[in-house]
XYZ file of C-alpha atoms in Angstrom:
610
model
C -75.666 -15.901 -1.423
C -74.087 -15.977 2.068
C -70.732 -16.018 4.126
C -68.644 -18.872 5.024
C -65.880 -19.612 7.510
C -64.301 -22.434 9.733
C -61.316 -23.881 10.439
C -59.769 -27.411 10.821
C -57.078 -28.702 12.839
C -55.136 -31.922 13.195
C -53.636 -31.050 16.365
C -56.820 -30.193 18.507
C -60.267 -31.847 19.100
C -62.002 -28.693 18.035
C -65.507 -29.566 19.569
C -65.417 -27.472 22.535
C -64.273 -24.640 20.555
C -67.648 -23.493 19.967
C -67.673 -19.952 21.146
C -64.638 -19.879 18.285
C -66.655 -20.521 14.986
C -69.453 -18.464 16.184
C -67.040 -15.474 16.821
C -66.102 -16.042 13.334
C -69.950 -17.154 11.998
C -70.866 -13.814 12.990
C -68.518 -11.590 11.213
C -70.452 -12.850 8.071
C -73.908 -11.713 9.515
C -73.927 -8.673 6.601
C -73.281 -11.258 3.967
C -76.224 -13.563 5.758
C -78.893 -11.747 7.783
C -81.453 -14.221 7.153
C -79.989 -17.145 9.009
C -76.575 -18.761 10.714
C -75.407 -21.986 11.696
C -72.380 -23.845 12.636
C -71.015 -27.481 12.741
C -67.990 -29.031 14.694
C -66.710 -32.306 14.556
C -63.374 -33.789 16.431
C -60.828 -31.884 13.502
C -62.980 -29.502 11.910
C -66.044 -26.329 12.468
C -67.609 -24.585 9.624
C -69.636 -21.421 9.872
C -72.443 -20.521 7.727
C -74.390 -16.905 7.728
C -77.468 -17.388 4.697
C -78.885 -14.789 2.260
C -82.235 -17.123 1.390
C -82.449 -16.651 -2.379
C -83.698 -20.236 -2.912
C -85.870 -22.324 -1.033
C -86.208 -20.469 1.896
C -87.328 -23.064 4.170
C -84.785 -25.871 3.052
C -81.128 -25.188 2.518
C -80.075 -24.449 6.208
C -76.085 -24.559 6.330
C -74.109 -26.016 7.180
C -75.322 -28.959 5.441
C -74.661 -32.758 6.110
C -75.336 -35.484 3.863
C -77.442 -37.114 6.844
C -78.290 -36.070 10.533
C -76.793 -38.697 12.648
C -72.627 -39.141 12.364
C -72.201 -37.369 8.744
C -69.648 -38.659 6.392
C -69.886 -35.393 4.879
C -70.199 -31.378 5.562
C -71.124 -28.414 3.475
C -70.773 -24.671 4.106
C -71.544 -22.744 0.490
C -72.292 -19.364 -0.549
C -73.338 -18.888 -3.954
C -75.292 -19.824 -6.985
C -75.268 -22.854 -9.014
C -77.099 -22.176 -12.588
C -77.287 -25.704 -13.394
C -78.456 -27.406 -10.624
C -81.864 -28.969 -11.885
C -80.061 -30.381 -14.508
C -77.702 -31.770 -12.280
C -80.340 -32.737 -9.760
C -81.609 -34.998 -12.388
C -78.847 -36.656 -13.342
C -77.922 -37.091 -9.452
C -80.987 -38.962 -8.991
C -80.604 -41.342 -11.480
C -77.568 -42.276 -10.178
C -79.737 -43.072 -6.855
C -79.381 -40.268 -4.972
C -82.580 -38.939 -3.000
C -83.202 -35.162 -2.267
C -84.661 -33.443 0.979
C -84.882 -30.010 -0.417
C -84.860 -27.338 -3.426
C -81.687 -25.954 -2.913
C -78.475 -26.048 -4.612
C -76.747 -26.604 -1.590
C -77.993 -29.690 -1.406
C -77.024 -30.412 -5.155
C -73.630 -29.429 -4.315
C -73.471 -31.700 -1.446
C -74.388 -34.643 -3.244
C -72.461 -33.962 -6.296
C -69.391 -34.027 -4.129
C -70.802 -37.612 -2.784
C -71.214 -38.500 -6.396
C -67.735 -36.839 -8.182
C -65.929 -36.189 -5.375
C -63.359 -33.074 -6.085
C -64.459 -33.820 -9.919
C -67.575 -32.104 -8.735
C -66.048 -29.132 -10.235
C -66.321 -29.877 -14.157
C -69.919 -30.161 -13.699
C -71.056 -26.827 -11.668
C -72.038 -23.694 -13.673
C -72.291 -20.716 -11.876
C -70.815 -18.355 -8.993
C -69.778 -19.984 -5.706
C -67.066 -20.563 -2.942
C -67.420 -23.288 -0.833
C -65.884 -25.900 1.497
C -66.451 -29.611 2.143
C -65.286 -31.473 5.480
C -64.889 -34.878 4.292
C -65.209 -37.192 7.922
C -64.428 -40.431 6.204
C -61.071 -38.658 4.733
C -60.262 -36.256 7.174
C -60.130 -33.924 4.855
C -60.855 -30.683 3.989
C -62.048 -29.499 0.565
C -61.981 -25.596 -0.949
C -63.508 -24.319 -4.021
C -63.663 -21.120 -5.655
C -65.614 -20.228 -9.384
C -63.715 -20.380 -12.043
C -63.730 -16.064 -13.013
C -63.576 -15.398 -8.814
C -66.774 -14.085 -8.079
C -67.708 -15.166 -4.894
C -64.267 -14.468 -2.503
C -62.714 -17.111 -0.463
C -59.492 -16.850 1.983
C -57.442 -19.153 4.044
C -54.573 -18.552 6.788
C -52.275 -21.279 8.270
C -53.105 -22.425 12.149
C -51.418 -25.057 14.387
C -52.252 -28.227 12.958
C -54.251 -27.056 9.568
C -55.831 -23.715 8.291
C -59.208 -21.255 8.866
C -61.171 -20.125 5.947
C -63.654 -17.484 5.288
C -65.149 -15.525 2.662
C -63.642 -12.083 3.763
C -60.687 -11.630 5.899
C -62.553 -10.602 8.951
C -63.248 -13.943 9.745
C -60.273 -14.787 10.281
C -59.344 -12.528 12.325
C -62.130 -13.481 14.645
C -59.963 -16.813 15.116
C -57.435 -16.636 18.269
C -54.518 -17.356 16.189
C -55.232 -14.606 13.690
C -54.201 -11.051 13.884
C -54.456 -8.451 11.396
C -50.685 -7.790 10.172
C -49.634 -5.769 7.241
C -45.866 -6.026 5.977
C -44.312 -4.242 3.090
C -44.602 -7.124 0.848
C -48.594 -6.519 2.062
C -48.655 -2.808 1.057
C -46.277 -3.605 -1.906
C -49.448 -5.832 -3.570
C -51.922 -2.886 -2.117
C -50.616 0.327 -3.694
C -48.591 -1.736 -6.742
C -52.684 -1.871 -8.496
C -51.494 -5.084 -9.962
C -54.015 -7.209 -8.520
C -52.422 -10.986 -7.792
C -54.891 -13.364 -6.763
C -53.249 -15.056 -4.159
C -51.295 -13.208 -1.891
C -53.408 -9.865 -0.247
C -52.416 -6.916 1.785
C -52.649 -9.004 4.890
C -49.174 -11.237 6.183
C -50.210 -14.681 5.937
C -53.528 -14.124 4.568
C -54.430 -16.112 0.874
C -56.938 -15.929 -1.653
C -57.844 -18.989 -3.389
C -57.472 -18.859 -7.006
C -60.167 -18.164 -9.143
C -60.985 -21.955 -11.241
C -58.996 -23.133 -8.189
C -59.367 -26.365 -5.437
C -57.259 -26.519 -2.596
C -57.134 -29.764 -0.417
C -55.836 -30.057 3.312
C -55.298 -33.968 5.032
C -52.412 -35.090 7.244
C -49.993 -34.869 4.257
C -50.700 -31.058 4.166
C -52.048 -28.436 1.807
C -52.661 -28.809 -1.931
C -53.332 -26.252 -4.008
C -54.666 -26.815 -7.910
C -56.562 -24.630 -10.778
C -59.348 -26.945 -12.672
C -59.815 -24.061 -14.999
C -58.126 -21.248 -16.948
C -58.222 -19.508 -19.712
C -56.470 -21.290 -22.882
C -55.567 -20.631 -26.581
C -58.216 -22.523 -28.909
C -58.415 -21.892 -33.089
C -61.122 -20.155 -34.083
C -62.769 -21.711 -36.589
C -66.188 -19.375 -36.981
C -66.604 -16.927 -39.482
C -68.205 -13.695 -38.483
C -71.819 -14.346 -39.213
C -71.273 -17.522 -37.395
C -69.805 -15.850 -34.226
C -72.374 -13.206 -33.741
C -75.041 -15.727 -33.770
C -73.274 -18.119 -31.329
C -71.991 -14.803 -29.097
C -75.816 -13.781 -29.243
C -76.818 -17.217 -27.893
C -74.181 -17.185 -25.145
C -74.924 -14.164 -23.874
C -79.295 -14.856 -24.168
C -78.629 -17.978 -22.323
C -76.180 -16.463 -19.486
C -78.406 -13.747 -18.620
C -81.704 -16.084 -18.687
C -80.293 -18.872 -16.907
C -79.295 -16.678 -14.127
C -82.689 -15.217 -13.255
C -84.031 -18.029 -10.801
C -84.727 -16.679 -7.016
C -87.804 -17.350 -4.728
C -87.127 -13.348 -3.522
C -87.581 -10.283 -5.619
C -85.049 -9.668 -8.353
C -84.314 -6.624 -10.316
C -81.072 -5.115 -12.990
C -78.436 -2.322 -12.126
C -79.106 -0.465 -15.640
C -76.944 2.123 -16.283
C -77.823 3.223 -19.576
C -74.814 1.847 -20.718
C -74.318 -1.153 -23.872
C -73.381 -4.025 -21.334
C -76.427 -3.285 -18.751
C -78.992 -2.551 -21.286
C -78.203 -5.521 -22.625
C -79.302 -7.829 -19.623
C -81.661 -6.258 -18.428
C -83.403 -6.563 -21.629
C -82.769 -10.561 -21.672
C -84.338 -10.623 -18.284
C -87.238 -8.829 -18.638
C -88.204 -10.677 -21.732
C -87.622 -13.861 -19.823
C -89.528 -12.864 -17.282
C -92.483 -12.287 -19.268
C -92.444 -15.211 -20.711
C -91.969 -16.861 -17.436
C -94.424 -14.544 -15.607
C -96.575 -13.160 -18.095
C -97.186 -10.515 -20.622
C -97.921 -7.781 -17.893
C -94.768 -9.243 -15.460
C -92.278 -6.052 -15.035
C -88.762 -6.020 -13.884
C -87.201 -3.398 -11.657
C -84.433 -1.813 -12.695
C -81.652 0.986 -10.744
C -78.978 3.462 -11.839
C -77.339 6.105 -9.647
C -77.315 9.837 -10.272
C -76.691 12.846 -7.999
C -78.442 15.742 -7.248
C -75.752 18.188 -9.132
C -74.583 15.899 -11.962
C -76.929 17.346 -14.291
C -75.871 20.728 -14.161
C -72.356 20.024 -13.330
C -71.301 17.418 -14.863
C -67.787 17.556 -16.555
C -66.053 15.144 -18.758
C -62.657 13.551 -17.400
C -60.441 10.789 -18.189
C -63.152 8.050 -17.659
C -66.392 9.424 -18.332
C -68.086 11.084 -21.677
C -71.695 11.801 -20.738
C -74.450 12.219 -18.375
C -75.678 8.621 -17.364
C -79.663 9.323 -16.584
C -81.113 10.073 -20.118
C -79.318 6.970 -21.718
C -80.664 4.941 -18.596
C -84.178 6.444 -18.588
C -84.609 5.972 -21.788
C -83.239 2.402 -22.037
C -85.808 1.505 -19.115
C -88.630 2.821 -21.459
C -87.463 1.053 -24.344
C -87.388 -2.236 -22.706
C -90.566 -1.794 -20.235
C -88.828 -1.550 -16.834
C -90.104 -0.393 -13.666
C -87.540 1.943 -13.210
C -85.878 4.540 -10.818
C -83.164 6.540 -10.427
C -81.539 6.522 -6.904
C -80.691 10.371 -6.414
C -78.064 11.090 -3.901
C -76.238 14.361 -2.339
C -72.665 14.551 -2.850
C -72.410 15.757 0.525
C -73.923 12.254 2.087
C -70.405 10.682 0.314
C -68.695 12.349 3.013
C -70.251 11.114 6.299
C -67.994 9.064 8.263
C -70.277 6.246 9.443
C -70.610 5.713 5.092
C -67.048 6.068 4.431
C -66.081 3.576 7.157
C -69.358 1.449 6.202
C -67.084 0.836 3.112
C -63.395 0.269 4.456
C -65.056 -2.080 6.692
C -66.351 -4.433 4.169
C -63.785 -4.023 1.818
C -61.000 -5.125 4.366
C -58.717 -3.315 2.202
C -57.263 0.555 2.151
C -57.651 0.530 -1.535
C -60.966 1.650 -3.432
C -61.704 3.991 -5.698
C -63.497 6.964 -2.912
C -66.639 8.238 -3.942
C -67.895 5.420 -6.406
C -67.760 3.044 -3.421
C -69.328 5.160 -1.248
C -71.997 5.719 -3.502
C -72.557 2.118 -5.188
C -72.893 1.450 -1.070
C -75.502 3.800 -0.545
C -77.115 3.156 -4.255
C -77.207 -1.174 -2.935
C -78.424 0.038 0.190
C -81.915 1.117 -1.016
C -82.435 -1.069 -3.813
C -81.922 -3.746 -0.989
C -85.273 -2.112 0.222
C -86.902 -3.347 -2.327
C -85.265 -6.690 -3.939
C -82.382 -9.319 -2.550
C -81.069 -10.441 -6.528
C -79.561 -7.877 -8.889
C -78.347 -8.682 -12.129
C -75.149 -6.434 -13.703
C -73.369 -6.095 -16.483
C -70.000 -6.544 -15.259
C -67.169 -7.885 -16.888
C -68.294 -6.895 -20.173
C -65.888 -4.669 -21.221
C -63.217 -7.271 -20.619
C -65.033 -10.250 -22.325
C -65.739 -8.186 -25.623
C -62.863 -5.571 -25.546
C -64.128 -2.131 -24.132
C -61.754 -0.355 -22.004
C -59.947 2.532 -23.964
C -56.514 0.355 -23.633
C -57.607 -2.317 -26.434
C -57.698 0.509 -28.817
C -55.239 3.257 -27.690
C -51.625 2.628 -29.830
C -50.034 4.071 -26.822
C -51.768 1.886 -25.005
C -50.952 -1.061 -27.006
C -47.661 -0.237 -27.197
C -46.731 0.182 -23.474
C -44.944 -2.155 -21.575
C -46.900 -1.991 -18.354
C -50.492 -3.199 -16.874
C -52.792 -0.713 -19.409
C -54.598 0.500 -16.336
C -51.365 1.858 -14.834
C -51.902 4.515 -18.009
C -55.318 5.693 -16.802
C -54.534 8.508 -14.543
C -50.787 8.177 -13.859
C -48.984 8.706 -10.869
C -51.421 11.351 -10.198
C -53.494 9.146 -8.668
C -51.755 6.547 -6.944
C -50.724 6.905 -3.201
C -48.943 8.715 -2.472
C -45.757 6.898 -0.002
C -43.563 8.096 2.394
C -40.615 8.141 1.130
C -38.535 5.782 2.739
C -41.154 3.488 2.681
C -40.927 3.941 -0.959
C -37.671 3.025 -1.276
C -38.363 -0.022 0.634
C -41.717 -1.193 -1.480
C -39.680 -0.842 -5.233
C -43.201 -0.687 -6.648
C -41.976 0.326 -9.734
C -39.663 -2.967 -10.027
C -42.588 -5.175 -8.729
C -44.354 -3.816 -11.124
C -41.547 -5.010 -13.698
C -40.881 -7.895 -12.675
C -45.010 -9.017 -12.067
C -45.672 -7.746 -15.653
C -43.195 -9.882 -17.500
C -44.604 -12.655 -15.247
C -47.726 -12.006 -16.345
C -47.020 -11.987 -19.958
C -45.608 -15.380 -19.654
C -48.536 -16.708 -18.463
C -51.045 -15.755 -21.436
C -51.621 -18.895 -23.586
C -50.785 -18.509 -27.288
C -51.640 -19.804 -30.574
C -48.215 -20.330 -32.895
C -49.632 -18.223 -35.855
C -51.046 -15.118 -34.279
C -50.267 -12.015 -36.145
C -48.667 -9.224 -33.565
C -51.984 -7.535 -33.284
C -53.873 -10.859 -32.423
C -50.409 -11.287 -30.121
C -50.829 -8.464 -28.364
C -54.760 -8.066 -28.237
C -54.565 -11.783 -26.570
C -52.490 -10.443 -23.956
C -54.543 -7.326 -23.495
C -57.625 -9.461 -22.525
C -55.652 -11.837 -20.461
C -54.400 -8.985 -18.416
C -57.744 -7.616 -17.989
C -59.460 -10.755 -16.941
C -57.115 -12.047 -14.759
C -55.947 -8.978 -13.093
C -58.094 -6.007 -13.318
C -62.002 -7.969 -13.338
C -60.749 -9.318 -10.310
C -60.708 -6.136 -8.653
C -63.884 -4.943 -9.945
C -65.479 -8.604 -8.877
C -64.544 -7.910 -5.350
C -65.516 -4.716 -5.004
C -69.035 -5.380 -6.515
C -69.273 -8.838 -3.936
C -68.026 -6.689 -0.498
C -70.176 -3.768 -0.888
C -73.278 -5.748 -2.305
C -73.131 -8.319 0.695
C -72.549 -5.995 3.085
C -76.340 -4.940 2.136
C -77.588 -8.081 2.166
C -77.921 -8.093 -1.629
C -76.752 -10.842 -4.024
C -75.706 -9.458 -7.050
C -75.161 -12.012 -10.479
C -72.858 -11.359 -13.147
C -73.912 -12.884 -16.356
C -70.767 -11.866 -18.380
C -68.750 -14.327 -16.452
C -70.616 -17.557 -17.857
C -67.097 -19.571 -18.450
C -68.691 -20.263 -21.366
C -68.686 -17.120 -23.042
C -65.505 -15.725 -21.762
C -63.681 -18.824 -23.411
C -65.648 -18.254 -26.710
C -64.828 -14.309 -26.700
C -61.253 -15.126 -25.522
C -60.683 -16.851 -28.543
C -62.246 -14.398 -31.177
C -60.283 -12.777 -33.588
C -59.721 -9.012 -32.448
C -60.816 -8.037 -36.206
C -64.146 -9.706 -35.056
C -64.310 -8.398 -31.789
C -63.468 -4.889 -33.490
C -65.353 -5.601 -36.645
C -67.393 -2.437 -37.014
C -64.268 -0.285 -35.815
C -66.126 0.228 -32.364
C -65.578 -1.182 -29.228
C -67.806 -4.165 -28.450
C -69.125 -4.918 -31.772
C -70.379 -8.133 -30.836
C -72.180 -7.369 -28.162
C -73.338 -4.749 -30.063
C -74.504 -6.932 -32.717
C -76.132 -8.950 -29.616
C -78.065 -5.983 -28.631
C -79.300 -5.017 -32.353
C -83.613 -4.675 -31.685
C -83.764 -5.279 -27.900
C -81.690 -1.912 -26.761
C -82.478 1.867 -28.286
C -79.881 2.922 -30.766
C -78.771 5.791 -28.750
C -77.577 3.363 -26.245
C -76.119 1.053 -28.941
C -74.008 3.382 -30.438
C -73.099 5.221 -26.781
C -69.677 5.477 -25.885
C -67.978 4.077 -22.869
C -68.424 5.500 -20.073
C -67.631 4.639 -16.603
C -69.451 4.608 -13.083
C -70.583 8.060 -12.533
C -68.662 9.835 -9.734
C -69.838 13.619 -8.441
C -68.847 17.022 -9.834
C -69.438 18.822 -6.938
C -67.097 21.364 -5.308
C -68.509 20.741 -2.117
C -67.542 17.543 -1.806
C -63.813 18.151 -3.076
C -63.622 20.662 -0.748
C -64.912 18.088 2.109
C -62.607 15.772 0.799
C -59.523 17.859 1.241
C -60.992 18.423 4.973
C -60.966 14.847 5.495
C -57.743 14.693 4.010
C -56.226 16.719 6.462
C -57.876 15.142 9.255
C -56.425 11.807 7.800
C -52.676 12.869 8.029
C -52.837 13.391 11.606
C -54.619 9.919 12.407
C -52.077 7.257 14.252
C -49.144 5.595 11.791
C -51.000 7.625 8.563
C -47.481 9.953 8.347
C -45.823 6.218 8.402
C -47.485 5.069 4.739
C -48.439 8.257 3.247
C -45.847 10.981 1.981
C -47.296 14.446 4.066
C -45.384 16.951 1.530
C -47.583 15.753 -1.601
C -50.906 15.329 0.370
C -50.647 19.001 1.416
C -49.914 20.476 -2.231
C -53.239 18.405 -3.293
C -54.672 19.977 -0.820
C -53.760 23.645 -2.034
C -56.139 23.086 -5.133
C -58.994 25.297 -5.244
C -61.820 22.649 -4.780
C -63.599 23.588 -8.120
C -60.080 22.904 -9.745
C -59.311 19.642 -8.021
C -58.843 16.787 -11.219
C -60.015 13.104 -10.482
C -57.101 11.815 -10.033
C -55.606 13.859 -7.358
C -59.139 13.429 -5.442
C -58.191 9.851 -5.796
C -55.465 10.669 -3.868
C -56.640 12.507 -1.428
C -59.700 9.583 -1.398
C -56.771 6.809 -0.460
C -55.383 8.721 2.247
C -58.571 9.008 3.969
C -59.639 5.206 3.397
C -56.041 4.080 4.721
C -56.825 6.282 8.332
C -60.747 4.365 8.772
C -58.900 1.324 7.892
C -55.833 1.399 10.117
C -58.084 2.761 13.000
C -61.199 -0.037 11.997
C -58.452 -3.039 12.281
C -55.722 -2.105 14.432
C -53.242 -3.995 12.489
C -49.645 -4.605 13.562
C -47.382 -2.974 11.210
C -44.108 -4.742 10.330
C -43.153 -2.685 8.075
């Protein structure tokens, strides 16, 4: 895993613009603080920070197909599960490898496939491809988004990277937010595409975009689509089983140490169990994975049941690690350590974004900065919940019967920013919101005989793996890389989310529970008590201290420069009225996105046309 940038240009000679892509290169050193390197030819530089995972002494980036006058340039971050099968098949088309990497499979598929290279990669990845004989400039991004990639128009062409900040390391970039910017921040609708930043592009997840001398391209090679499903259920749980044992075991290759984020939860337990078998068979009988969760010091005592979460993580996750034979641990932290500064602004910075969810990211930073102590791979169960149908939404009839994103139901307005509010006349989130949802309805692929609940469940998933994953996705990749830790998502196999997509909802829902077929998957390698668990979410702190810091910070916040400008003063200050040991989640979610927009605005400086 690493960070990638560059630009190219057809109106400059960008050779002697060294000092350039090594301003940018180094804005990825979090992502890659094992290696860097950078590459510049006549109309194009690439940048390339590296996380070693595999081969360690090969797979320096960026990588050309051949030392003296390339035809062909590679800067990658990622992970490509397939690659010694498609090593193989490379070389008996001829071609001759120098290392173990996957780079250097990706390189040479490209020289093989060209953009085609795409229908054969299986994995997590975004990458870019300088193409000397063409001129021309390739991007890819995996086809669920994992791995981030961005773009900005420059004279001439466009600059890349894998988070924002690189771009704004390039002289023609400046960090400007517009209203249609905070519109797509504090709407919670999640595009892909456009981001808080004016001018500033995501590639699409399962997306290519191509820049020549005719311009830029943009094209998806993969989305989700409507298939019959011709299984029955005994059929399906065996082939979901198999999908989900060979995602999780395929994923487990790394020359560094590896270990599972086990929650105690169904999706988590799950994986970690796959791996830890594999790696005993791999390893031997006595070979023991590491596995995490995150706790704090008061939760035991404290803890109290809200909108999101039912239980007490620890015991489930404990006793899961038991089950399975884990060398397990329990990272411990103080609420009080979620209110330093230097954390808080740890996490605006690599999120590039005012909009996280407080606490949680503070602590899944701290909880990725010590199991980086100890391994560089993590394996998670993310994305779960959306493949096999486990938020609350999928089963709520108010839910289900709402008009609106299902998330937007959560917590209300009560947690959402709160605007200033002319600004929130100008912004119309609640007609963006509209508008985007009806948008986003027409986009979920159909099958002409659905029944309304199959309808309606169809468009449930679709919403939630186009729109809200995405968030989660990028949240997991900024805060993970900025610790120097790759973290793998085997719920994202393309494989399984197209199978799952196109189950029934009475098979996804068979045993009246959320998740029954991963529940079924689980069956003898996960304790019952975690089977039959409920869902809960990440664990956030109970602690009146910390809501009472919060509301501190809060304050502070409101006074920081152009803060009054975005957020609405008058309904800050009655959240801050609460009696700490009264404050609900979602108005210290609030109170969270205040602070987080004051360390971002004072972090990047931005120009606000607003």
């Amino acid at each position: 895993m690493c960070g990638i940038t560059g630009w190219a240009s057809f109106h400059q000679d960008v050779r002697h613009s060294a000092p350039v892509i090594e301003a940018m290169t180094e804005t990825m050193a979090l992502r890659g603080p094992d290696a860097g390197g950078v590459w510049l030819g006549a109309h194009a530089a690439l940048g390339h920070r590296r996380l070693a995972v595999l081969d360690p002494e090969g797979g320096a980036q960026p990588m050309a197909d051949r030392p003296d006058r390339p035809r062909v340039v590679l800067t990658y971050s990622g992970e490509v599960y397939n690659h010694h099968e498609l090593r193989e098949r490379l070389r008996s088309r001829g071609h001759r490898f120098g290392t173990r990497s996957d780079t250097e499979v990706v390189l040479r598929a490209y020289l093989e496939w060209g953009d085609a290279l795409v229908d054969h990669l299986e994995g997590m990845y975004a990458f870019a491809v300088w193409d000397e004989r063409e001129q021309r400039l390739l991007l890819v991004r995996d086809r669920l988004g994992v791995k981030p990639l961005f773009w900005s128009a420059v004279d001439g062409g466009l600059a890349f990277g894998s988070e924002p900040k690189a771009l704004f390391a390039h002289p023609e970039l400046t960090p400007t937010v517009d209203a249609d910017g905070l519109r797509e921040a504090y709407s919670l609708l999640f595009n892909t595409g456009p981001t808080v930043w004016a001018g500033v592009r995501e590639v699409e997840p399962g997306g290519l975009l191509v820049l020549d001398r005719d311009g830029v391209r943009e094209r998806r090679y993969w989305q989700l689509t409507a298939r019959p499903h011709t299984d029955d259920l005994a059929a399906t749980q065996e082939r979901v089983g198999e999908l989900v044992d060979r995602a999780a075991r395929t994923q487990l290759e790394a020359d560094v140490p590896l270990c599972s984020l086990l929650s105690g939860g169904l999706d988590s337990t799950v994986v970690t169990a796959l791996i830890a078998d594999e790696l005993r068979r791999t390893d031997g009988p006595g070979a023991r994975l590491r596995s995490y969760a995150v706790d704090y010091s008061d939760q035991a005592e404290r803890f109290t049941g809200d909108v999101l979460r039912t239980g007490h993580d620890t015991p489930f996750a404990t006793e899961a690690g038991a089950f399975i034979g884990t060398d397990h641990s329990t990272v411990v932290l103080d609420p009080r350590t979620l209110l330093d500064p230097e954390n808080r602004r740890a996490v605006v910075v690599a999120r590039d974004s005012p909009i996280g969810v407080g606490d949680m990211d503070t602590s899944l930073h701290l909880l990725f900065g010590e199991i980086r102590r100890h391994s560089t791979v993590a394996l998670s169960g993310e994305a779960a919940d959306e493949v096999f149908g486990g938020y609350p939404w999928f089963h709520d009839p108010k839910a289900l019967a709402a008009r609106t994103f299902p998330w937007l139901l959560v917590t209300g307005d009560e947690a959402a920013m709160p605007l200033h509010p002319e600004l929130a006349a100008d912004l119309r989130i609640r007609d963006f919101r509209e508008d985007t949802y009806r948008t986003a309805l027409a986009g979920v692929p159909h099958l002409d005989d659905e029944t309304p609940v199959e309808h309606r469940q169809r468009e449930m998933q679709h919403l939630s793996l186009t729109r809200w994953l995405r968030q989660l996705l990028h949240r997991k990749d900024r805060l993970s890389m900025a610790r120097g830790l790759e973290v793998r998502v085997p719920y994202c196999d393309h494989r399984l989310v197209e199978y799952a997509f196109n189950t029934p909802w009475a098979m996804k829902n068979h045993d009246g529970r959320e998740k029954s077929l991963l529940r079924d998957a689980g069956r003898g390698i996960a304790p019952d008590s975690v089977l039959w668990r409920p869902k809960n979410h990440y664990p956030a702190t109970h602690h009146a201290d910390y809501n009472a810091g919060l509301q501190r910070l809060a304050l502070e916040a409101l006074d920081a420069p152009h803060v009054r400008e975005i957020a609405d003063e008058t309904v800050v200050k009655a959240t801050l009225d609460t009696p700490a040991d009264r404050l609900q989640w979602g108005h210290r979610l609030r109170l969270e996105r205040v602070v987080d927009l004051a360390l971002w605005l004072d972090h990047h400086r931005p120009a606000l046309a607003l």
